[in-house]
XYZ file of C-alpha atoms in Angstrom:
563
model
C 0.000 0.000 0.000
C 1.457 3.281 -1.188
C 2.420 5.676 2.198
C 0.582 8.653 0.920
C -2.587 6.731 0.595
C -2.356 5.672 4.214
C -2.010 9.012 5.403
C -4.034 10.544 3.648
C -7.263 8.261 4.347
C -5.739 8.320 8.360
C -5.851 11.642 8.655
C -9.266 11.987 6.686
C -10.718 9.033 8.824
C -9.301 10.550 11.936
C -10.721 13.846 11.013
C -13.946 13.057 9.801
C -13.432 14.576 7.039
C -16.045 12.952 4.877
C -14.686 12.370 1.490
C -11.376 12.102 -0.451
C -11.648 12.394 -4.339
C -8.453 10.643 -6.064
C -7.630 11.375 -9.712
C -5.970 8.665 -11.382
C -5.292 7.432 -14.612
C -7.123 4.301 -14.619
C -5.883 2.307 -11.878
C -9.538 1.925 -9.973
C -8.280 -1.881 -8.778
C -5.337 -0.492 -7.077
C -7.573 1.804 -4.799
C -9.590 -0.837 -4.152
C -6.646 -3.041 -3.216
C -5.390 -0.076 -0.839
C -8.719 0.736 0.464
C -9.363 -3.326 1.489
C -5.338 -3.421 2.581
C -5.978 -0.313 4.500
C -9.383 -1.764 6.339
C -7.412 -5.082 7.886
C -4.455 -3.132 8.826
C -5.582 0.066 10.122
C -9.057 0.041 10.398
C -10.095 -1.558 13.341
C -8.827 0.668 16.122
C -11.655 0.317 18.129
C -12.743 -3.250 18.109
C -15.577 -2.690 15.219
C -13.670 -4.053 11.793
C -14.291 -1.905 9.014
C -15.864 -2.893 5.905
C -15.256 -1.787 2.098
C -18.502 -1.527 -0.330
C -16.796 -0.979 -3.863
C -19.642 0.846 -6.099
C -20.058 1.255 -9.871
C -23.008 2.908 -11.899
C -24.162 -0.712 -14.145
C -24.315 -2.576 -10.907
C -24.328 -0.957 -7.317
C -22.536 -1.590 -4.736
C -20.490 -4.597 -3.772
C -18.364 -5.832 -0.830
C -14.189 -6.358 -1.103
C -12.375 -8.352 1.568
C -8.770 -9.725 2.607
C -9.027 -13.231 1.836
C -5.670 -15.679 3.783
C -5.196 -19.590 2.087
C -5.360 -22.134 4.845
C -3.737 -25.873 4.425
C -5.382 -27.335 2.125
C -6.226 -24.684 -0.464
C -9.262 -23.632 1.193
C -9.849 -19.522 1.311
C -11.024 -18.201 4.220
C -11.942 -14.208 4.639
C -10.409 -12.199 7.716
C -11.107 -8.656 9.114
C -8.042 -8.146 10.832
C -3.965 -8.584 9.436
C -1.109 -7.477 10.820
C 0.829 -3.934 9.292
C 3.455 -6.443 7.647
C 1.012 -9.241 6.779
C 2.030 -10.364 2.526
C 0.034 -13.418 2.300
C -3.969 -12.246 1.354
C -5.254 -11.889 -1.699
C -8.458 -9.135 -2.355
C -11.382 -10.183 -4.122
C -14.783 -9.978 -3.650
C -17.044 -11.006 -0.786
C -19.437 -13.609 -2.150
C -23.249 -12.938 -1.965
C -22.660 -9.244 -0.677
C -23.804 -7.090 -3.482
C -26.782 -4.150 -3.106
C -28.693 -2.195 -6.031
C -31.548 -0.088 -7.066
C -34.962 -2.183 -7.230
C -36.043 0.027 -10.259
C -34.203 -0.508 -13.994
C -33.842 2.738 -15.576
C -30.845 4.285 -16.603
C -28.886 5.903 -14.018
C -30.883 4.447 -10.746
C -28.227 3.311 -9.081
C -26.991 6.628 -8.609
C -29.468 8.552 -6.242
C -29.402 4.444 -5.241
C -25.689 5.075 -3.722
C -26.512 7.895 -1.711
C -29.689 6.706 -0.071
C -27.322 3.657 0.397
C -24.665 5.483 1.811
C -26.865 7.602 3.902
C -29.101 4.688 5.755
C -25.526 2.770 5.932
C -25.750 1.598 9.612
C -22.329 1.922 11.628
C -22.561 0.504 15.005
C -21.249 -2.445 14.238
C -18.851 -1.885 11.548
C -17.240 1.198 9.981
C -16.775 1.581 6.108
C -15.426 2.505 3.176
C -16.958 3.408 0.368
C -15.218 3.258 -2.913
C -17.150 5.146 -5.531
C -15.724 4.325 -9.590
C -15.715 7.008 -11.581
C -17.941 9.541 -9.892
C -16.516 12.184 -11.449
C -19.504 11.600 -13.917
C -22.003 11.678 -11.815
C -21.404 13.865 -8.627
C -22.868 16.721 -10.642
C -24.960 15.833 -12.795
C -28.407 16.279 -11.146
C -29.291 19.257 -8.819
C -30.946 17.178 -6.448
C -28.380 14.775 -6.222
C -25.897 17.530 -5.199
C -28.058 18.311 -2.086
C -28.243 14.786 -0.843
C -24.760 14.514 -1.345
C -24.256 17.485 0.537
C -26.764 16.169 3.764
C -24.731 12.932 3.601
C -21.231 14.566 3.730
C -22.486 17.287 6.608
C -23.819 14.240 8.245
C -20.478 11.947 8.501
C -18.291 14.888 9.331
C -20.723 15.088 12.350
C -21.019 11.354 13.186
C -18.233 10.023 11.530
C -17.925 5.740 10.772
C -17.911 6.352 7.012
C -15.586 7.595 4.715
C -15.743 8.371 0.855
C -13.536 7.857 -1.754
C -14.320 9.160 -4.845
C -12.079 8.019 -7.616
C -12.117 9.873 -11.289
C -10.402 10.157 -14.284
C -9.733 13.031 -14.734
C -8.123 15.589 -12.122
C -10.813 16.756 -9.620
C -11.041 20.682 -10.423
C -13.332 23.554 -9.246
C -15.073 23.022 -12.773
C -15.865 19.331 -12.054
C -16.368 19.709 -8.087
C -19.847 21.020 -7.149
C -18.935 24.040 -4.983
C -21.350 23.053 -2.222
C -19.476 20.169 -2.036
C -15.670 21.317 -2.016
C -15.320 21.674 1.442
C -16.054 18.430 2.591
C -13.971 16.818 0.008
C -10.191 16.475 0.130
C -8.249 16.141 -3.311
C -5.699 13.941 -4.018
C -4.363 12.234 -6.950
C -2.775 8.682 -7.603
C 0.777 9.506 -8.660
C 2.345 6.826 -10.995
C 5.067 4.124 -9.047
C 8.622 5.364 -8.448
C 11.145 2.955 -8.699
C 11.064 1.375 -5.013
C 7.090 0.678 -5.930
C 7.530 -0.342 -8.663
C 10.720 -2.918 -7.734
C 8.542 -4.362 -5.488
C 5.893 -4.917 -7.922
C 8.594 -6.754 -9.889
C 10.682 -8.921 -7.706
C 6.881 -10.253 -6.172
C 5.802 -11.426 -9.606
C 9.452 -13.072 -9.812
C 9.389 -14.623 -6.201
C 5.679 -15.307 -7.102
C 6.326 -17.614 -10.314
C 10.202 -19.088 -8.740
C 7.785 -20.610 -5.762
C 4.790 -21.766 -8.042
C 5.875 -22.494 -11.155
C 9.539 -22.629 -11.621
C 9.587 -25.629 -13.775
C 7.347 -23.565 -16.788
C 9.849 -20.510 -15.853
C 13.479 -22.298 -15.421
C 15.313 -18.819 -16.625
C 13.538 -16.971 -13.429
C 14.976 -19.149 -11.238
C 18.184 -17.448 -11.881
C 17.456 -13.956 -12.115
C 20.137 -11.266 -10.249
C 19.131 -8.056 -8.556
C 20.226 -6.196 -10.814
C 18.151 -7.301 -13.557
C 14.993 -6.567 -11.497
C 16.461 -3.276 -10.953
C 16.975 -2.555 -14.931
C 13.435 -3.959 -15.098
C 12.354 -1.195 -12.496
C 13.965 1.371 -14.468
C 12.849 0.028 -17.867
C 9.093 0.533 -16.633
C 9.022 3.947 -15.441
C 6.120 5.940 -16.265
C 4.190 3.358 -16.298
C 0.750 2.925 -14.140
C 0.759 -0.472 -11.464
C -1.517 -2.128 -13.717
C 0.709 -1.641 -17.103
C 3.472 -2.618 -15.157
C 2.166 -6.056 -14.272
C 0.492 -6.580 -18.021
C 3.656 -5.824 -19.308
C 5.810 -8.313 -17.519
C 3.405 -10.965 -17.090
C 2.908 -10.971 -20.930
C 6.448 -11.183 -20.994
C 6.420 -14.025 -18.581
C 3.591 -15.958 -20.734
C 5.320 -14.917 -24.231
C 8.817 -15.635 -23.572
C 8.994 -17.554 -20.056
C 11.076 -14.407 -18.518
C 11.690 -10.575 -17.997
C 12.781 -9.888 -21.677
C 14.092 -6.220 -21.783
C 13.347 -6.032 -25.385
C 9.744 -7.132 -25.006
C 9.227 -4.642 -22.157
C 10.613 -1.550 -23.581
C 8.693 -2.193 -26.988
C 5.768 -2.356 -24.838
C 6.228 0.296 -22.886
C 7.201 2.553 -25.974
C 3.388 1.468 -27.071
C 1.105 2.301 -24.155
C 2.938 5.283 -23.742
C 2.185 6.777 -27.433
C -1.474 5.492 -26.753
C -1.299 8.552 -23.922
C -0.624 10.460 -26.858
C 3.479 11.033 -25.686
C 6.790 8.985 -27.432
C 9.420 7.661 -25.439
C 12.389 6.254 -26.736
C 16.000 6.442 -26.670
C 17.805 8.187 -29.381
C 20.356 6.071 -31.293
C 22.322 9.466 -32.215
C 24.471 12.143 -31.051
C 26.530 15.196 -31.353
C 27.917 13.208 -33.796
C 25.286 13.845 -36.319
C 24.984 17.612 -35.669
C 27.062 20.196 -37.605
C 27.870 23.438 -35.903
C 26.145 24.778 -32.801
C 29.801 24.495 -31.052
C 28.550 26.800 -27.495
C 25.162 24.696 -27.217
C 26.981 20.957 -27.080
C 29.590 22.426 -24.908
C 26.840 23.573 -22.477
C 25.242 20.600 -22.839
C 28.281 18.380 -22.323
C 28.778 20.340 -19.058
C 25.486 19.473 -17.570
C 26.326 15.514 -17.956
C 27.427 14.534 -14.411
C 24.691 16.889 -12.844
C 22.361 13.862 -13.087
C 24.548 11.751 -10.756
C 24.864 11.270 -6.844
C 28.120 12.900 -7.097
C 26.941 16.079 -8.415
C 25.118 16.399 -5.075
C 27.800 14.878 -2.859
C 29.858 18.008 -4.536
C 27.185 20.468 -3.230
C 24.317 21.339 -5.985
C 21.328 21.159 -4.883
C 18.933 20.397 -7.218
C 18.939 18.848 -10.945
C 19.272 21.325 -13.796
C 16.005 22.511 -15.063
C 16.100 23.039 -18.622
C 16.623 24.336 -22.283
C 15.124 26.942 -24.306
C 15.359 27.013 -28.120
C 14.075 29.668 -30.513
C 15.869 29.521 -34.158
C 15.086 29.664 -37.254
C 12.802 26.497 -38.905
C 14.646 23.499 -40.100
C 17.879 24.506 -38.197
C 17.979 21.914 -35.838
C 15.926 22.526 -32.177
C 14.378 18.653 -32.521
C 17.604 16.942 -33.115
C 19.968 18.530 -30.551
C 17.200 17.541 -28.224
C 17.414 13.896 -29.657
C 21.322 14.103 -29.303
C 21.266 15.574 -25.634
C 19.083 12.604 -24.425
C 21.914 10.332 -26.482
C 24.588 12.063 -24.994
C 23.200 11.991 -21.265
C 22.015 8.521 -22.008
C 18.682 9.407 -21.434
C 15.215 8.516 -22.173
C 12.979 11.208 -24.226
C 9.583 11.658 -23.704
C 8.097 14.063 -26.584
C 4.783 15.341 -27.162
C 3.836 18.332 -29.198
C 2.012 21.287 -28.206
C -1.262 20.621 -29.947
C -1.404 16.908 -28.297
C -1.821 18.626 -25.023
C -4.477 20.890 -25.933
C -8.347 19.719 -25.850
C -11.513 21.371 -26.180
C -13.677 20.673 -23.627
C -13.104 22.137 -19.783
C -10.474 20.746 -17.884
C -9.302 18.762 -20.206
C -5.737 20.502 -21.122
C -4.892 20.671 -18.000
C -5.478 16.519 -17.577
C -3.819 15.652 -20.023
C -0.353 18.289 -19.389
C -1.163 16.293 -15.611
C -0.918 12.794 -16.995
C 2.445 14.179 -18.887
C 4.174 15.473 -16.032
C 3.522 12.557 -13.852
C 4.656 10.280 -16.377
C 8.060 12.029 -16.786
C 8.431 12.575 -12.990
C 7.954 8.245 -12.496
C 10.506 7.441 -15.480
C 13.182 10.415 -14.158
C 15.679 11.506 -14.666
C 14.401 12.216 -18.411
C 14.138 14.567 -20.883
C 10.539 15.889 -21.705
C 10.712 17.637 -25.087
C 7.482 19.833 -26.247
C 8.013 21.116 -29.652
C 6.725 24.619 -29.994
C 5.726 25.472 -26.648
C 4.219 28.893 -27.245
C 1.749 27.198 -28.958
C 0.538 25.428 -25.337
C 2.416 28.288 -23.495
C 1.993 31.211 -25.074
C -0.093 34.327 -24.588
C -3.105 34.089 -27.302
C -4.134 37.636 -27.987
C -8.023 38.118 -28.066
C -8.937 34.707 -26.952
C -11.292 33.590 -23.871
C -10.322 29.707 -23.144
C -12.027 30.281 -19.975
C -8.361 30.378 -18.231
C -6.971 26.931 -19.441
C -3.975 28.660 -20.814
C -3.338 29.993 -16.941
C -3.970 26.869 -15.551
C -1.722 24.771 -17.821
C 0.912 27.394 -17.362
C 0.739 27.184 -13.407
C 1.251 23.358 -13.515
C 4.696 23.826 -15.773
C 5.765 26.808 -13.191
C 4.810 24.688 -10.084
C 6.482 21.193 -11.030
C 9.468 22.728 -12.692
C 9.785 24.815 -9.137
C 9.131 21.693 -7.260
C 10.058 18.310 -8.677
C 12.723 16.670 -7.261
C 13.135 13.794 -9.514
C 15.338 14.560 -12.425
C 12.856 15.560 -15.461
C 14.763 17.990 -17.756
C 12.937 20.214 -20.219
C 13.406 20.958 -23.419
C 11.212 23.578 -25.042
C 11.580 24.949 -28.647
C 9.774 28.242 -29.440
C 9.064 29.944 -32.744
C 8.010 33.193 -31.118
C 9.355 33.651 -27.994
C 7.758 36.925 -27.338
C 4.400 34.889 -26.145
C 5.969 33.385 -23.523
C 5.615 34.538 -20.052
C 8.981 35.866 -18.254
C 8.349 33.432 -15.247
C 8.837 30.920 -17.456
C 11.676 31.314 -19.271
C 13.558 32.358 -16.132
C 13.005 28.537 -15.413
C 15.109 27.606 -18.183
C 18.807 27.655 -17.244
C 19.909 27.534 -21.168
C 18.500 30.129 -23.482
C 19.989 29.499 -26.526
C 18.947 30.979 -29.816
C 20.089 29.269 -33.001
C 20.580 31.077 -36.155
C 21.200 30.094 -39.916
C 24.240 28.344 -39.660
C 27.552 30.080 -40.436
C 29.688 28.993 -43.273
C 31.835 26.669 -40.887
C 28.519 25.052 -39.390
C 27.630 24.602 -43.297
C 30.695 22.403 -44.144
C 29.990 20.705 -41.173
C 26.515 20.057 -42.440
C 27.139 19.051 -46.038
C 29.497 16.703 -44.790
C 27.683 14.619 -42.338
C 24.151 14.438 -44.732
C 26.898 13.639 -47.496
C 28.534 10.646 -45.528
C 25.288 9.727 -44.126
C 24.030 8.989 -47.626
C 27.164 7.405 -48.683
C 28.587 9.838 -51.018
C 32.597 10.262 -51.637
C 34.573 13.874 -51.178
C 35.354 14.561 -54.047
C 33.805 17.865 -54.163
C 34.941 21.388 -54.168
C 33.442 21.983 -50.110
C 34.399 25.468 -50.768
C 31.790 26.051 -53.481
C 28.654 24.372 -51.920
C 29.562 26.287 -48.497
C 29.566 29.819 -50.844
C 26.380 28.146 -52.397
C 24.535 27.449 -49.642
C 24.880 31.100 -47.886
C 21.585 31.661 -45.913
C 20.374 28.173 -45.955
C 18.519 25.958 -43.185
C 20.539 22.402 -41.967
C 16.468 21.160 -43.711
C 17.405 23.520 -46.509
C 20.788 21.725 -47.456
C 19.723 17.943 -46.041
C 16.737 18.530 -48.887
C 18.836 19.454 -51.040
C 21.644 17.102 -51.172
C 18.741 14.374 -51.589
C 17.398 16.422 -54.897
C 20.410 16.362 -56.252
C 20.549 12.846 -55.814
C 17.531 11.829 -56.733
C 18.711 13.467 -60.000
C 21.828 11.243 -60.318
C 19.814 7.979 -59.474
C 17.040 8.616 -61.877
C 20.215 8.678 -64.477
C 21.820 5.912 -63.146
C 25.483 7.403 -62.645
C 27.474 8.866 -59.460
C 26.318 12.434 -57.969
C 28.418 15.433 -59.205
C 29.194 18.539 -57.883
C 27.151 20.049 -60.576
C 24.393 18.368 -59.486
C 24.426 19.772 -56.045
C 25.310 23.468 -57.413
C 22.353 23.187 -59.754
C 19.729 22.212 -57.044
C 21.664 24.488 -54.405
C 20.654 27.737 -56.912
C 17.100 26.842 -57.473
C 16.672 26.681 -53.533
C 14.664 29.612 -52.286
C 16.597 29.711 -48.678
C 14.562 29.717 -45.243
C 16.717 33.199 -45.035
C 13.875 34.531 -47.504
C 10.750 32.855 -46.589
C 11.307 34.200 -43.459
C 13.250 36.745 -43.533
C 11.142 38.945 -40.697
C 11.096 36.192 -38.192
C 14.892 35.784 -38.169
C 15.527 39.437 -37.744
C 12.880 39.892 -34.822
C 14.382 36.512 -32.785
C 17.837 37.539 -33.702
C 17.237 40.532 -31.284
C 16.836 37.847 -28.309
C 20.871 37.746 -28.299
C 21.047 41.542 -28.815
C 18.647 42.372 -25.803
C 20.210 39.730 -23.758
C 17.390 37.068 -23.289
C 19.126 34.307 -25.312
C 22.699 33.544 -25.880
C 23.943 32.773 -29.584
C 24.114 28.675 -30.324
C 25.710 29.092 -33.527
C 29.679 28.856 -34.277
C 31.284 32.277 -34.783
C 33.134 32.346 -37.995
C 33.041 35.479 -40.773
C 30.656 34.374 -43.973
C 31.862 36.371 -46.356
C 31.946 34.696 -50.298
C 34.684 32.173 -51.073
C 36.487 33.356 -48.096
C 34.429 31.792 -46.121
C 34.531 28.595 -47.838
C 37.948 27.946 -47.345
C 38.241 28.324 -43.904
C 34.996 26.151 -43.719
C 37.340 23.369 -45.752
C 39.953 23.475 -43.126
C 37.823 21.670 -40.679
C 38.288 18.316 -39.367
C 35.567 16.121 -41.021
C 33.107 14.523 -38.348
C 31.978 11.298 -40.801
């Protein structure tokens, strides 16, 4: 049972406080587990057990207990266990189920609070475990009154305690304000590592014991495996995490790394977010010298020994404005490769939604994802776009509220999750929040060194020799994007392939001059973000070097090639 859940139910038991509403992100059975756990262990302080009545909208309510094998195999239900009591499984208690007499749609709902109301207490406390009431607590005027008589009446009595569980995070907008003083809210944050180890090494001590002739590679399984196990299923919920490795179990007879991380990659992306490990690094990036140096300095910050040597905290983040097609989503991709990190990306629009409350669930589910599966790297591309100010729009303060949950965790999180932001327009962000950000970097059309740099690794990447005057392409390619030249390059060999014979320089120089730059196309975008370095806000990412005609091109040709 997770510590914070204890407490929290303790103090609200202990307090009368009548109801607790948890936000979680679909792991109902684990409450229920808890709630049960929590009933044997802690809930009968003063000689009357206390009971758990587990209700859901198709059926009513129905009783959960702690259930003990005896020799023989034979089950046998208990109301008391001791705090460090393991062996009890929860399930439900047979022939103990209640619901409305009448059939129409949505009776059990006024149902549950009659129910809950006439629920008699001398000999027994309870919990009640409501699923997803977040659709129904408000949803019928009437229904908020009686709810409102029935919380007023356990604060004064006490014996009964609610817990609400929804999907969503319990707001002001979803709360009935009659109601939001009797309720305390609390959400269900995703397993950190110790959690989620123990999840792990009981499913391996669990099929050792039981089965260890269908499961003969368990049997020898180190520590340290579990532990990589633990870290390969970070961000996930309890329940993916024991789907995950029990398919593994039943697919491939142990904890396959492989198997895990594929899964977790796809339950992840069905929250709408990536996670992967880039397979790149610096290697692949031309130019931008005083960004990977900055980077590269930041490395060992992520270690024990960065704190042992006296920082205090983990570093918070990066900032990127810069010109399109110059390279903010793949120095992100190469910092998590150089750190030998995870990155979890999501784009600004996938964090948006439409209807009330629901941006600021969804930025929620992100940041608790990245703060189980730290240290990581959360990218979101364009942030201004989630971020920004939005002149002349009414989202009914959305934009505030997603913008105080970034502020708040990147002020309080403890666990490693680094940011990386990229911004077209950085004039829509709020100063609060790029004062977070200990890099500001702006990157700019890259200089003619960066440019040999670039033609050479897209060239070597796509196999072709050097026998080319680097010189002319760098004088060629004045003003153009890294996308500008990569785009190119593959032009000019499409070109050469469709005529079956080796790409020329003329090739290249012929594409090159029909390219209408990014320098042009937006030419008053680059000028008004170029001032970020000027004024101070951002430092410059790019290489200094002079770009001025051949000149240029020959110093470019002195550098060391990085293919």
């Amino acid at each position: 049972m997770n510590l914070n859940f204890k407490t929290t139910i303790d103090a609200c038991v202990g307090a009368c406080k009548p109801a607790s509403a948890w936000s979680t992100t679909g792991e109902v059975d684990t409450i229920i587990q808890w709630t049960v756990e929590y009933a044997v262990k802690h809930g009968n302080t003063d000689g009357r057990p206390t009971r758990v009545l587990v209700w859901r909208e198709s059926s009513g309510f129905e009783e959960y207990g702690a259930f003990i094998t005896k020799e023989g195999g034979q089950t046998e239900r208990v109301n008391t266990l001791s705090a460090d009591s393991l062996a009890f499984k929860v399930k439900p208690v047979p022939d103990a189920k209640w619901s409305a007499d009448d059939d129409f749609p949505g009776a059990n709902v006024p149902f549950a609070i009659d129910f809950m109301k006439d629920f008699d207490t001398q000999d027994s406390r309870v919990l009640f475990v409501l699923r997803d009431w977040h659709a129904y607590i408000a949803n019928n005027h009437d229904h908020i009154d009686k709810q409102l008589a029935l919380l007023e009446e356990i604060s004064e009595h006490g014996g009964k305690h609610i817990i609400m569980v929804g999907q969503p995070k319990w707001t002001d907008e979803n709360v009935p304000v009659e109601l939001t003083p009797h309720m305390y809210r609390q959400t269900l944050e995703m397993p950190d590592k110790s959690e989620r180890l123990d999840i792990i090494a009981s499913w391996a001590n669990e099929v050792k014991h039981s089965q260890p002739e269908k499961f003969p590679l368990m049997l020898t399984i180190k520590e340290s495996e579990l532990e990589a196990v633990a870290d390969a299923t970070g961000g996930l919920t309890r329940m993916q995490i024991e789907e995950v490795i029990l398919m593994s179990l039943v697919m491939l007879r142990k904890f396959d790394m492989s198997f895990i991380l594929n899964e977790k990659q796809n339950l992840v992306k069905q929250a709408g977010f990536d996670i992967a490990r880039p397979e790149s690094g610096f290697e692949r990036i031309g130019g931008l010298t005083p960004l990977k140096e900055w980077a590269i300095l930041l490395r060992k910050r992520f270690t024990k020994e960065a704190f042992d040597y006296g920082f205090l905290t983990y570093p918070r983040g990066l900032l990127m404005a810069g010109v399109p097609g110059c390279g903010k989503s793949a120095i992100a991709k190469a910092i998590a490769n150089e750190w030998s990190m995870n990155l979890l990306t999501v784009s600004a629009e996938d964090l948006k939604g439409s209807l009330v409350g629901e941006s600021e669930a969804k930025v929620g589910t992100l940041l608790r994802t990245a703060k189980a599966a730290a240290p990581i790297i959360l990218f979101v591309d364009e942030a201004e776009k989630l971020l920004g100010k939005s002149d002349g729009v009414n989202d009914g303060g959305a934009h505030d509220a997603v913008l105080g949950q970034f502020l708040s965790f990147m002020q309080e999180d403890t666990s490693g999750v680094f940011f990386v932001f990229t911004a077209n327009n950085m004039e829509k962000f709020a100063p609060e929040l790029v004062d977070r950000f200990e890099g500001r970097f702006f990157i700019d059309l890259p200089s003619a060194l960066e440019r040999e740099e670039i033609l050479r690794i897209h060239l070597g990447l796509r196999g072709q020799g050097e026998e080319y005057v680097m010189a002319d392409l760098v004088k060629a390619t004045k003003d153009f994007s890294g996308r500008n030249i990569e785009q190119a390059i593959e032009g000019a060999m499409n070109i050469a392939f469709n005529e079956d014979r080796p790409l020329t320089q003329e090739d290249l120089l012929g594409v090159f001059g029909k390219v209408i730059p990014t320098s042009k196309t937006k030419k008053a975008e680059i000028e008004t973000m170029r001032t970020f370095v000027e004024n101070g806000m951002m430092r410059g990412a790019n290489n200094r070097d002079t770009d001025s005609g051949s000149d240029a091109g020959d110093k470019a040709s002195k550098l060391r090639n990085f293919v």
